[in-house]
Amino acid sequence: MTLNALQAYMVHEYVADYKAGYLSRRDLIRRVLNICGGLGSAATLLVTLGCSQPAAQPTAAPAAPKPTAAPAAPSPPASPATAASPAAAASPSPGAAAKPAASPAASPAASPSAVARSPLSVPANDPSIDGQDITFSGADGATIMAYQARLKSNTGPLPLVLVCHENRGLTEHIRDVVRRFAKEGFIACGVDLVSRQGGTARITDPNQFSALLTGPGVNQDQFVGDFASAVAYYKTKPDLVNFDKIGMNGYCFGGGVVWRATEQIPELKSAAPFYGAFPPLEQVNKIKAAVLGVYSSDPNDFANNRRDELDQALTSAGVTHKFNVYPGTMHAFHNDTGPAYNQEQALSAWRDMIAWFKQYLA
C-alpha cells in the first residue's frame, strides 16, 4: 500500500522504537498492521525497513501507558531565508552531524503518567493556573475535547497557542506543556484528536492509537479541521483570546499536523513544529504564519529526511521561517518523560520558541 506522510512518519517512529528496544516485536506488528490494514502489507513494509529479525531485548522495558483522568464533559527577526538560532548556530547539518552516543533515535512509548523531569514542568494543581477541560463542536458535529490553561492573574484577551499532541493522545505530558505556555503569558489549548472515540483517557490499549490516528480510512486533514474548529470556538471568546494573535505548536506526530495546519488555517500567525512529517510542498505558498522548525542533530533521525528540500520550498515561496538544529540530540528530545530527553537543549528550544511566539504574536 501507499502510505500518506503521517502514516509513514508513524511507522518510522514505531520501527525506531523497536530497534532501540523500547517496543516489543508483537506491539510493533500490531501497530504497523493497524496502519497498513493488512498483514501482508505490514510484513512487507517491516522487512523493507529492516525488521525481518527480532531486535535485541531492552535492558528495561518502559512502563505501559495508563489512562489519564477522564476529561470533564461539556529572538532577532527572521527573514524569509533560513537563519540559525544562537543555540543552534554551531549545530551541524543532519548530513554532517555526529550520531549522539548510546542514544536511541526514537520516541519511546513513555507512560502518560511518567514523572516530568523538566524544570519548566507545571503541576496540574499549580495555584496560579486556571486549567480546565473544555469541549467545542467539530466541523462534522462531533464533540471535540480539549484542555485549556491560562494564568488566573491574566484577565484580558491573550495570545492563543494551540498545542498538538504526539502519537499517544492528549497525555499528562502535553497538558503540562499547555500549562507551561500559560506560565509564559499565553492562553493555551491542547486538542484531543481521539475525541470521537471518547478521548485519550478512554483508550486503554496504547496500540490502538496507530489505528485511530493513522489507520486506513482516517483522513489526515480531519485533525487540521479539529484545530480549525478550535479557532472558530475561540472566535466566540473575545474576552479570552486576542484573535489576531494565534500560534500553534506540536510534537512528533503533532508536528506534522502543525505543518499541515499552517497551509490550511490562515488565521495562524506563528507556528513551531517540533520535528514532524513534512507538508505537501506544492502548498507551502499558502503559509501565512512565521514558522520555527525544531530538529534534532541525529543524522539517523527520520524526521530530518528532506528537510533541506522543505527549506528550499519555503524560501522560494517567501515564507518567513527558521530551522533550528540542536546539537547532541535525538528525535523527541523535548519530551521530559521519555529517554531521549536532553534537558539543556530542550530548555534552549523552549526559550527559542517562546521568543519566536512573542515576536510574531506581539
Tab-separated table of C-alpha atoms in Angstrom:
chain	number	residue	atom	x	y	z
A	1	MET	CA	0.000	0.000	0.000
A	2	THR	CA	0.992	3.631	-0.402
A	3	LEU	CA	1.288	5.431	2.915
A	4	ASN	CA	0.492	9.100	3.343
A	5	ALA	CA	3.046	11.327	5.068
A	6	LEU	CA	1.625	10.958	8.578
A	7	GLN	CA	1.294	7.183	8.225
A	8	ALA	CA	4.878	6.840	7.027
A	9	TYR	CA	6.068	9.031	9.875
A	10	MET	CA	4.255	6.915	12.469
A	11	VAL	CA	5.655	3.692	11.015
A	12	HIS	CA	9.179	5.077	11.217
A	13	GLU	CA	8.601	6.109	14.834
A	14	TYR	CA	7.458	2.610	15.763
A	15	VAL	CA	10.321	0.960	13.889
A	16	ALA	CA	12.823	3.243	15.618
A	17	ASP	CA	11.276	2.414	18.994
A	18	TYR	CA	11.509	-1.304	18.208
A	19	LYS	CA	15.105	-1.185	17.010
A	20	ALA	CA	16.070	0.799	20.122
A	21	GLY	CA	14.463	-1.890	22.303
A	22	TYR	CA	11.556	0.206	23.579
A	23	LEU	CA	8.815	-1.652	21.739
A	24	SER	CA	8.193	-5.393	21.565
A	25	ARG	CA	8.020	-7.131	18.192
A	26	ARG	CA	4.409	-8.077	18.868
A	27	ASP	CA	3.438	-4.466	19.565
A	28	LEU	CA	5.394	-3.261	16.539
A	29	ILE	CA	3.496	-5.661	14.280
A	30	ARG	CA	0.140	-4.713	15.810
A	31	ARG	CA	0.755	-1.001	15.351
A	32	VAL	CA	2.021	-1.261	11.792
A	33	LEU	CA	-0.814	-3.650	10.935
A	34	ASN	CA	-3.272	-1.049	12.240
A	35	ILE	CA	-1.791	1.465	9.812
A	36	CYS	CA	-1.454	-0.794	6.782
A	37	GLY	CA	-4.736	-2.638	7.263
A	38	GLY	CA	-3.364	-5.972	6.006
A	39	LEU	CA	-0.885	-8.476	7.370
A	40	GLY	CA	0.855	-8.941	4.023
A	41	SER	CA	1.367	-5.192	3.573
A	42	ALA	CA	2.619	-4.817	7.127
A	43	ALA	CA	5.057	-7.723	6.810
A	44	THR	CA	6.448	-6.450	3.516
A	45	LEU	CA	6.891	-2.949	4.912
A	46	LEU	CA	8.661	-4.181	8.038
A	47	VAL	CA	11.075	-6.300	6.009
A	48	THR	CA	11.783	-3.271	3.808
A	49	LEU	CA	12.610	-1.254	6.928
A	50	GLY	CA	14.985	-3.877	8.248
A	51	CYS	CA	12.735	-5.576	10.789
A	52	SER	CA	12.893	-9.124	9.461
A	53	GLN	CA	14.835	-10.282	12.518
A	54	PRO	CA	13.945	-9.802	16.202
A	55	ALA	CA	15.544	-6.779	17.821
A	56	ALA	CA	17.771	-7.055	20.860
A	57	GLN	CA	15.789	-7.138	24.073
A	58	PRO	CA	15.887	-3.899	26.093
A	59	THR	CA	17.544	-3.967	29.457
A	60	ALA	CA	14.442	-2.388	30.941
A	61	ALA	CA	11.084	-2.056	29.252
A	62	PRO	CA	9.216	1.234	29.644
A	63	ALA	CA	6.002	1.289	31.615
A	64	ALA	CA	2.867	0.705	29.584
A	65	PRO	CA	0.750	3.827	29.159
A	66	LYS	CA	-2.027	4.260	31.690
A	67	PRO	CA	-5.139	6.334	31.091
A	68	THR	CA	-5.171	9.842	32.446
A	69	ALA	CA	-8.084	11.163	34.428
A	70	ALA	CA	-11.197	11.390	32.275
A	71	PRO	CA	-11.796	14.901	30.972
A	72	ALA	CA	-14.787	16.786	32.230
A	73	ALA	CA	-17.708	16.789	29.852
A	74	PRO	CA	-19.173	19.520	28.491
A	75	SER	CA	14.902	36.115	19.037
A	76	PRO	CA	16.104	38.519	16.119
A	77	PRO	CA	13.630	38.952	13.253
A	78	ALA	CA	13.867	36.196	10.714
A	79	SER	CA	13.858	36.823	7.019
A	80	PRO	CA	12.192	34.542	4.509
A	81	ALA	CA	15.582	32.907	4.151
A	82	THR	CA	16.512	30.400	6.837
A	83	ALA	CA	18.542	31.691	9.784
A	84	ALA	CA	20.273	29.867	12.623
A	85	SER	CA	19.411	30.496	16.270
A	86	PRO	CA	22.175	31.227	18.817
A	87	ALA	CA	21.538	27.857	20.418
A	88	ALA	CA	21.757	26.070	17.124
A	89	ALA	CA	24.363	28.111	15.276
A	90	ALA	CA	27.105	25.595	15.898
A	91	SER	CA	24.892	22.640	15.050
A	92	PRO	CA	25.998	20.503	12.139
A	93	SER	CA	23.536	19.712	9.404
A	94	PRO	CA	21.970	16.254	9.579
A	95	GLY	CA	24.353	15.028	6.937
A	96	ALA	CA	27.430	16.179	8.824
A	97	ALA	CA	26.389	15.713	12.431
A	98	ALA	CA	27.965	13.035	14.556
A	99	LYS	CA	25.495	10.490	15.846
A	100	PRO	CA	24.779	11.011	19.573
A	101	ALA	CA	26.391	8.251	21.562
A	102	ALA	CA	24.286	5.466	23.033
A	103	SER	CA	21.009	7.234	22.363
A	104	PRO	CA	18.009	5.728	20.574
A	105	ALA	CA	16.666	7.664	17.610
A	106	ALA	CA	13.134	7.058	18.755
A	107	SER	CA	10.132	8.479	20.517
A	108	PRO	CA	9.623	5.662	23.020
A	109	ALA	CA	6.210	4.846	24.372
A	110	ALA	CA	6.689	6.636	27.637
A	111	SER	CA	3.850	6.450	30.105
A	112	PRO	CA	1.481	9.434	30.108
A	113	SER	CA	1.815	9.392	33.898
A	114	ALA	CA	5.644	9.328	33.839
A	115	VAL	CA	7.323	11.801	36.155
A	116	ALA	CA	8.159	15.089	34.433
A	117	ARG	CA	11.853	15.969	34.651
A	118	SER	CA	11.856	19.434	33.135
A	119	PRO	CA	12.429	22.382	35.499
A	120	LEU	CA	9.691	24.087	33.481
A	121	SER	CA	7.070	21.497	34.466
A	122	VAL	CA	3.863	22.961	35.886
A	123	PRO	CA	1.749	20.643	38.072
A	124	ALA	CA	-1.974	20.403	37.426
A	125	ASN	CA	-2.712	21.855	40.871
A	126	ASP	CA	-0.491	24.923	40.484
A	127	PRO	CA	-2.485	27.659	42.276
A	128	SER	CA	-1.559	30.290	39.684
A	129	ILE	CA	-3.050	28.321	36.784
A	130	ASP	CA	-6.657	28.204	35.618
A	131	GLY	CA	-6.679	24.855	33.824
A	132	GLN	CA	-9.862	23.187	32.651
A	133	ASP	CA	-11.237	20.629	30.239
A	134	ILE	CA	-13.430	22.183	27.567
A	135	THR	CA	-15.436	20.969	24.584
A	136	PHE	CA	-16.476	22.519	21.288
A	137	SER	CA	-18.116	21.331	18.089
A	138	GLY	CA	-16.108	19.922	15.218
A	139	ALA	CA	-16.941	20.642	11.594
A	140	ASP	CA	-18.700	17.264	11.386
A	141	GLY	CA	-20.760	17.927	14.512
A	142	ALA	CA	-18.565	15.771	16.753
A	143	THR	CA	-17.836	16.928	20.283
A	144	ILE	CA	-14.137	17.775	20.430
A	145	MET	CA	-12.413	17.626	23.812
A	146	ALA	CA	-9.517	19.883	24.765
A	147	TYR	CA	-7.527	21.134	27.735
A	148	GLN	CA	-7.174	24.891	28.243
A	149	ALA	CA	-4.897	26.797	30.609
A	150	ARG	CA	-4.053	30.390	31.429
A	151	LEU	CA	-2.761	32.353	34.383
A	152	LYS	CA	-5.505	33.329	36.813
A	153	SER	CA	-3.944	36.775	37.026
A	154	ASN	CA	-4.340	37.362	33.270
A	155	THR	CA	-7.844	38.720	32.786
A	156	GLY	CA	-7.666	40.431	29.412
A	157	PRO	CA	-7.660	38.902	25.917
A	158	LEU	CA	-4.453	36.909	25.460
A	159	PRO	CA	-2.438	35.495	22.571
A	160	LEU	CA	-3.521	31.900	21.920
A	161	VAL	CA	-1.228	28.913	21.380
A	162	LEU	CA	-2.832	25.713	20.103
A	163	VAL	CA	-0.922	22.532	21.027
A	164	CYS	CA	-0.992	19.246	19.098
A	165	HIS	CA	-0.082	16.050	20.925
A	166	GLU	CA	2.222	13.198	19.921
A	167	ASN	CA	1.105	9.753	18.767
A	168	ARG	CA	-0.254	8.828	22.214
A	169	GLY	CA	-3.061	11.352	22.535
A	170	LEU	CA	-3.604	14.197	24.988
A	171	THR	CA	-1.331	12.820	27.717
A	172	GLU	CA	-0.486	14.450	31.021
A	173	HIS	CA	2.838	15.497	29.492
A	174	ILE	CA	1.059	17.523	26.792
A	175	ARG	CA	-1.280	19.003	29.396
A	176	ASP	CA	1.852	20.046	31.265
A	177	VAL	CA	3.163	21.721	28.093
A	178	VAL	CA	-0.137	23.606	27.819
A	179	ARG	CA	0.344	24.881	31.380
A	180	ARG	CA	3.922	25.887	30.584
A	181	PHE	CA	2.585	28.168	27.842
A	182	ALA	CA	0.153	29.634	30.384
A	183	LYS	CA	3.108	30.476	32.630
A	184	GLU	CA	4.612	32.390	29.701
A	185	GLY	CA	1.531	34.624	29.489
A	186	PHE	CA	-0.450	32.863	26.760
A	187	ILE	CA	-3.782	31.134	26.856
A	188	ALA	CA	-3.095	27.658	25.510
A	189	CYS	CA	-5.285	24.815	24.301
A	190	GLY	CA	-4.351	21.184	23.684
A	191	VAL	CA	-6.861	19.434	21.415
A	192	ASP	CA	-7.607	15.715	21.872
A	193	LEU	CA	-7.571	14.186	18.398
A	194	VAL	CA	-9.217	10.958	19.539
A	195	SER	CA	-12.258	12.800	20.887
A	196	ARG	CA	-14.546	10.914	18.521
A	197	GLN	CA	-13.520	7.694	20.232
A	198	GLY	CA	-14.234	9.065	23.714
A	199	GLY	CA	-10.942	10.833	24.335
A	200	THR	CA	-7.433	9.764	25.291
A	201	ALA	CA	-8.459	8.658	28.789
A	202	ARG	CA	-10.754	6.017	27.291
A	203	ILE	CA	-8.009	4.352	25.233
A	204	THR	CA	-6.668	1.569	27.451
A	205	ASP	CA	-4.588	-0.196	24.769
A	206	PRO	CA	-1.774	2.072	23.515
A	207	ASN	CA	-1.532	0.028	20.315
A	208	GLN	CA	-4.897	1.473	19.267
A	209	PHE	CA	-3.521	4.967	18.724
A	210	SER	CA	-1.903	3.879	15.461
A	211	ALA	CA	-5.330	2.852	14.129
A	212	LEU	CA	-7.162	5.892	15.463
A	213	LEU	CA	-4.653	8.458	14.207
A	214	THR	CA	-3.300	6.908	11.006
A	215	GLY	CA	-5.341	3.796	10.199
A	216	PRO	CA	-6.800	3.096	6.742
A	217	GLY	CA	-9.641	5.470	6.007
A	218	VAL	CA	-8.537	8.095	8.522
A	219	ASN	CA	-8.495	11.485	6.817
A	220	GLN	CA	-5.350	13.243	7.970
A	221	ASP	CA	-6.938	16.607	7.209
A	222	GLN	CA	-9.606	15.832	9.830
A	223	PHE	CA	-7.075	16.678	12.520
A	224	VAL	CA	-6.317	20.040	10.949
A	225	GLY	CA	-10.087	20.532	10.813
A	226	ASP	CA	-10.330	19.980	14.562
A	227	PHE	CA	-7.812	22.755	15.141
A	228	ALA	CA	-9.712	24.964	12.692
A	229	SER	CA	-12.788	24.250	14.834
A	230	ALA	CA	-10.797	25.321	17.886
A	231	VAL	CA	-10.029	28.608	16.130
A	232	ALA	CA	-13.742	29.023	15.360
A	233	TYR	CA	-14.568	28.308	19.008
A	234	TYR	CA	-12.192	30.965	20.273
A	235	LYS	CA	-13.654	33.488	17.856
A	236	THR	CA	-16.668	33.386	20.177
A	237	LYS	CA	-14.460	34.152	23.209
A	238	PRO	CA	-13.187	37.713	22.640
A	239	ASP	CA	-12.838	38.166	26.390
A	240	LEU	CA	-10.263	35.342	26.485
A	241	VAL	CA	-8.387	35.494	23.180
A	242	ASN	CA	-6.839	38.197	21.052
A	243	PHE	CA	-7.901	36.732	17.754
A	244	ASP	CA	-5.145	38.438	15.781
A	245	LYS	CA	-2.509	36.567	17.803
A	246	ILE	CA	-2.822	32.812	17.265
A	247	GLY	CA	0.110	30.397	17.166
A	248	MET	CA	0.449	26.611	17.074
A	249	ASN	CA	2.935	24.103	18.471
A	250	GLY	CA	3.131	20.304	18.147
A	251	TYR	CA	5.453	17.373	18.718
A	252	CYS	CA	6.365	14.375	16.517
A	253	PHE	CA	3.015	13.284	15.009
A	254	GLY	CA	1.689	16.637	16.216
A	255	GLY	CA	4.491	18.462	14.439
A	256	GLY	CA	3.203	17.034	11.159
A	257	VAL	CA	-0.299	18.256	11.986
A	258	VAL	CA	1.129	21.716	12.695
A	259	TRP	CA	2.825	21.811	9.299
A	260	ARG	CA	-0.466	20.944	7.584
A	261	ALA	CA	-2.344	23.474	9.685
A	262	THR	CA	-0.040	26.269	8.519
A	263	GLU	CA	-1.180	25.527	4.963
A	264	GLN	CA	-4.877	25.300	5.803
A	265	ILE	CA	-5.590	27.695	8.691
A	266	PRO	CA	-4.817	31.235	7.511
A	267	GLU	CA	-5.513	32.698	10.964
A	268	LEU	CA	-2.252	31.238	12.275
A	269	LYS	CA	0.331	33.985	12.691
A	270	SER	CA	3.129	31.803	14.045
A	271	ALA	CA	3.940	28.110	14.362
A	272	ALA	CA	6.589	25.902	15.938
A	273	PRO	CA	6.531	22.263	14.805
A	274	PHE	CA	8.967	20.082	16.767
A	275	TYR	CA	10.081	17.512	14.177
A	276	GLY	CA	7.043	16.103	12.338
A	277	ALA	CA	6.093	14.874	8.870
A	278	PHE	CA	6.562	17.470	6.160
A	279	PRO	CA	3.540	19.091	4.480
A	280	PRO	CA	2.707	18.923	0.781
A	281	LEU	CA	5.457	21.065	-0.714
A	282	GLU	CA	3.227	22.275	-3.542
A	283	GLN	CA	1.057	24.070	-0.969
A	284	VAL	CA	3.686	25.883	1.092
A	285	ASN	CA	2.886	29.105	-0.758
A	286	LYS	CA	-0.359	29.150	1.267
A	287	ILE	CA	1.516	29.514	4.565
A	288	LYS	CA	0.947	32.881	6.228
A	289	ALA	CA	2.489	32.021	9.598
A	290	ALA	CA	6.100	32.609	10.587
A	291	VAL	CA	7.408	29.085	11.190
A	292	LEU	CA	10.158	27.934	13.553
A	293	GLY	CA	11.127	24.323	12.828
A	294	VAL	CA	12.865	22.414	15.632
A	295	TYR	CA	15.021	19.404	14.754
A	296	SER	CA	17.496	17.004	16.294
A	297	SER	CA	21.109	16.746	15.133
A	298	ASP	CA	20.972	12.952	14.740
A	299	PRO	CA	21.675	12.053	11.080
A	300	ASN	CA	19.639	8.857	11.566
A	301	ASP	CA	16.544	10.742	12.717
A	302	PHE	CA	13.908	10.077	10.042
A	303	ALA	CA	12.291	13.447	10.851
A	304	ASN	CA	15.276	15.126	9.175
A	305	ASN	CA	14.617	13.440	5.820
A	306	ARG	CA	14.027	16.002	3.064
A	307	ARG	CA	14.446	18.903	5.467
A	308	ASP	CA	16.653	20.762	3.005
A	309	GLU	CA	14.016	20.293	0.317
A	310	LEU	CA	11.366	21.789	2.598
A	311	ASP	CA	13.689	24.683	3.459
A	312	GLN	CA	14.190	25.457	-0.224
A	313	ALA	CA	10.451	25.307	-0.932
A	314	LEU	CA	9.674	27.698	1.928
A	315	THR	CA	12.393	30.098	0.817
A	316	SER	CA	11.135	30.050	-2.764
A	317	ALA	CA	7.597	30.767	-1.526
A	318	GLY	CA	8.790	33.690	0.602
A	319	VAL	CA	7.642	32.097	3.863
A	320	THR	CA	9.236	33.573	6.972
A	321	HIS	CA	10.895	30.643	8.670
A	322	LYS	CA	13.886	29.401	10.607
A	323	PHE	CA	15.129	25.838	11.167
A	324	ASN	CA	16.997	25.206	14.398
A	325	VAL	CA	19.109	22.074	14.813
A	326	TYR	CA	20.072	21.330	18.418
A	327	PRO	CA	23.447	19.621	18.990
A	328	GLY	CA	23.729	16.237	20.671
A	329	THR	CA	20.023	15.482	20.387
A	330	MET	CA	17.784	12.703	19.087
A	331	HIS	CA	14.205	12.577	17.922
A	332	ALA	CA	11.759	13.621	20.677
A	333	PHE	CA	14.473	15.284	22.755
A	334	HIS	CA	11.969	17.769	24.197
A	335	ASN	CA	9.766	15.155	25.915
A	336	ASP	CA	10.953	15.090	29.519
A	337	THR	CA	9.003	11.884	30.229
A	338	GLY	CA	10.981	9.889	27.640
A	339	PRO	CA	14.540	8.536	27.465
A	340	ALA	CA	15.536	10.780	24.534
A	341	TYR	CA	15.132	13.872	26.757
A	342	ASN	CA	18.040	16.323	26.610
A	343	GLN	CA	17.403	18.936	29.281
A	344	GLU	CA	19.919	21.525	28.128
A	345	GLN	CA	18.769	21.514	24.531
A	346	ALA	CA	15.081	21.135	25.403
A	347	LEU	CA	15.286	24.280	27.518
A	348	SER	CA	17.121	26.050	24.715
A	349	ALA	CA	14.483	25.016	22.171
A	350	TRP	CA	11.700	26.143	24.522
A	351	ARG	CA	13.309	29.552	25.015
A	352	ASP	CA	13.771	29.940	21.261
A	353	MET	CA	10.135	29.024	20.639
A	354	ILE	CA	8.788	31.414	23.268
A	355	ALA	CA	10.925	34.238	21.859
A	356	TRP	CA	9.608	33.386	18.377
A	357	PHE	CA	5.990	33.454	19.524
A	358	LYS	CA	6.435	36.678	21.473
A	359	GLN	CA	7.973	38.256	18.394
A	360	TYR	CA	5.273	37.221	15.946
A	361	LEU	CA	2.299	37.269	18.316
A	362	ALA	CA	3.321	40.551	19.994
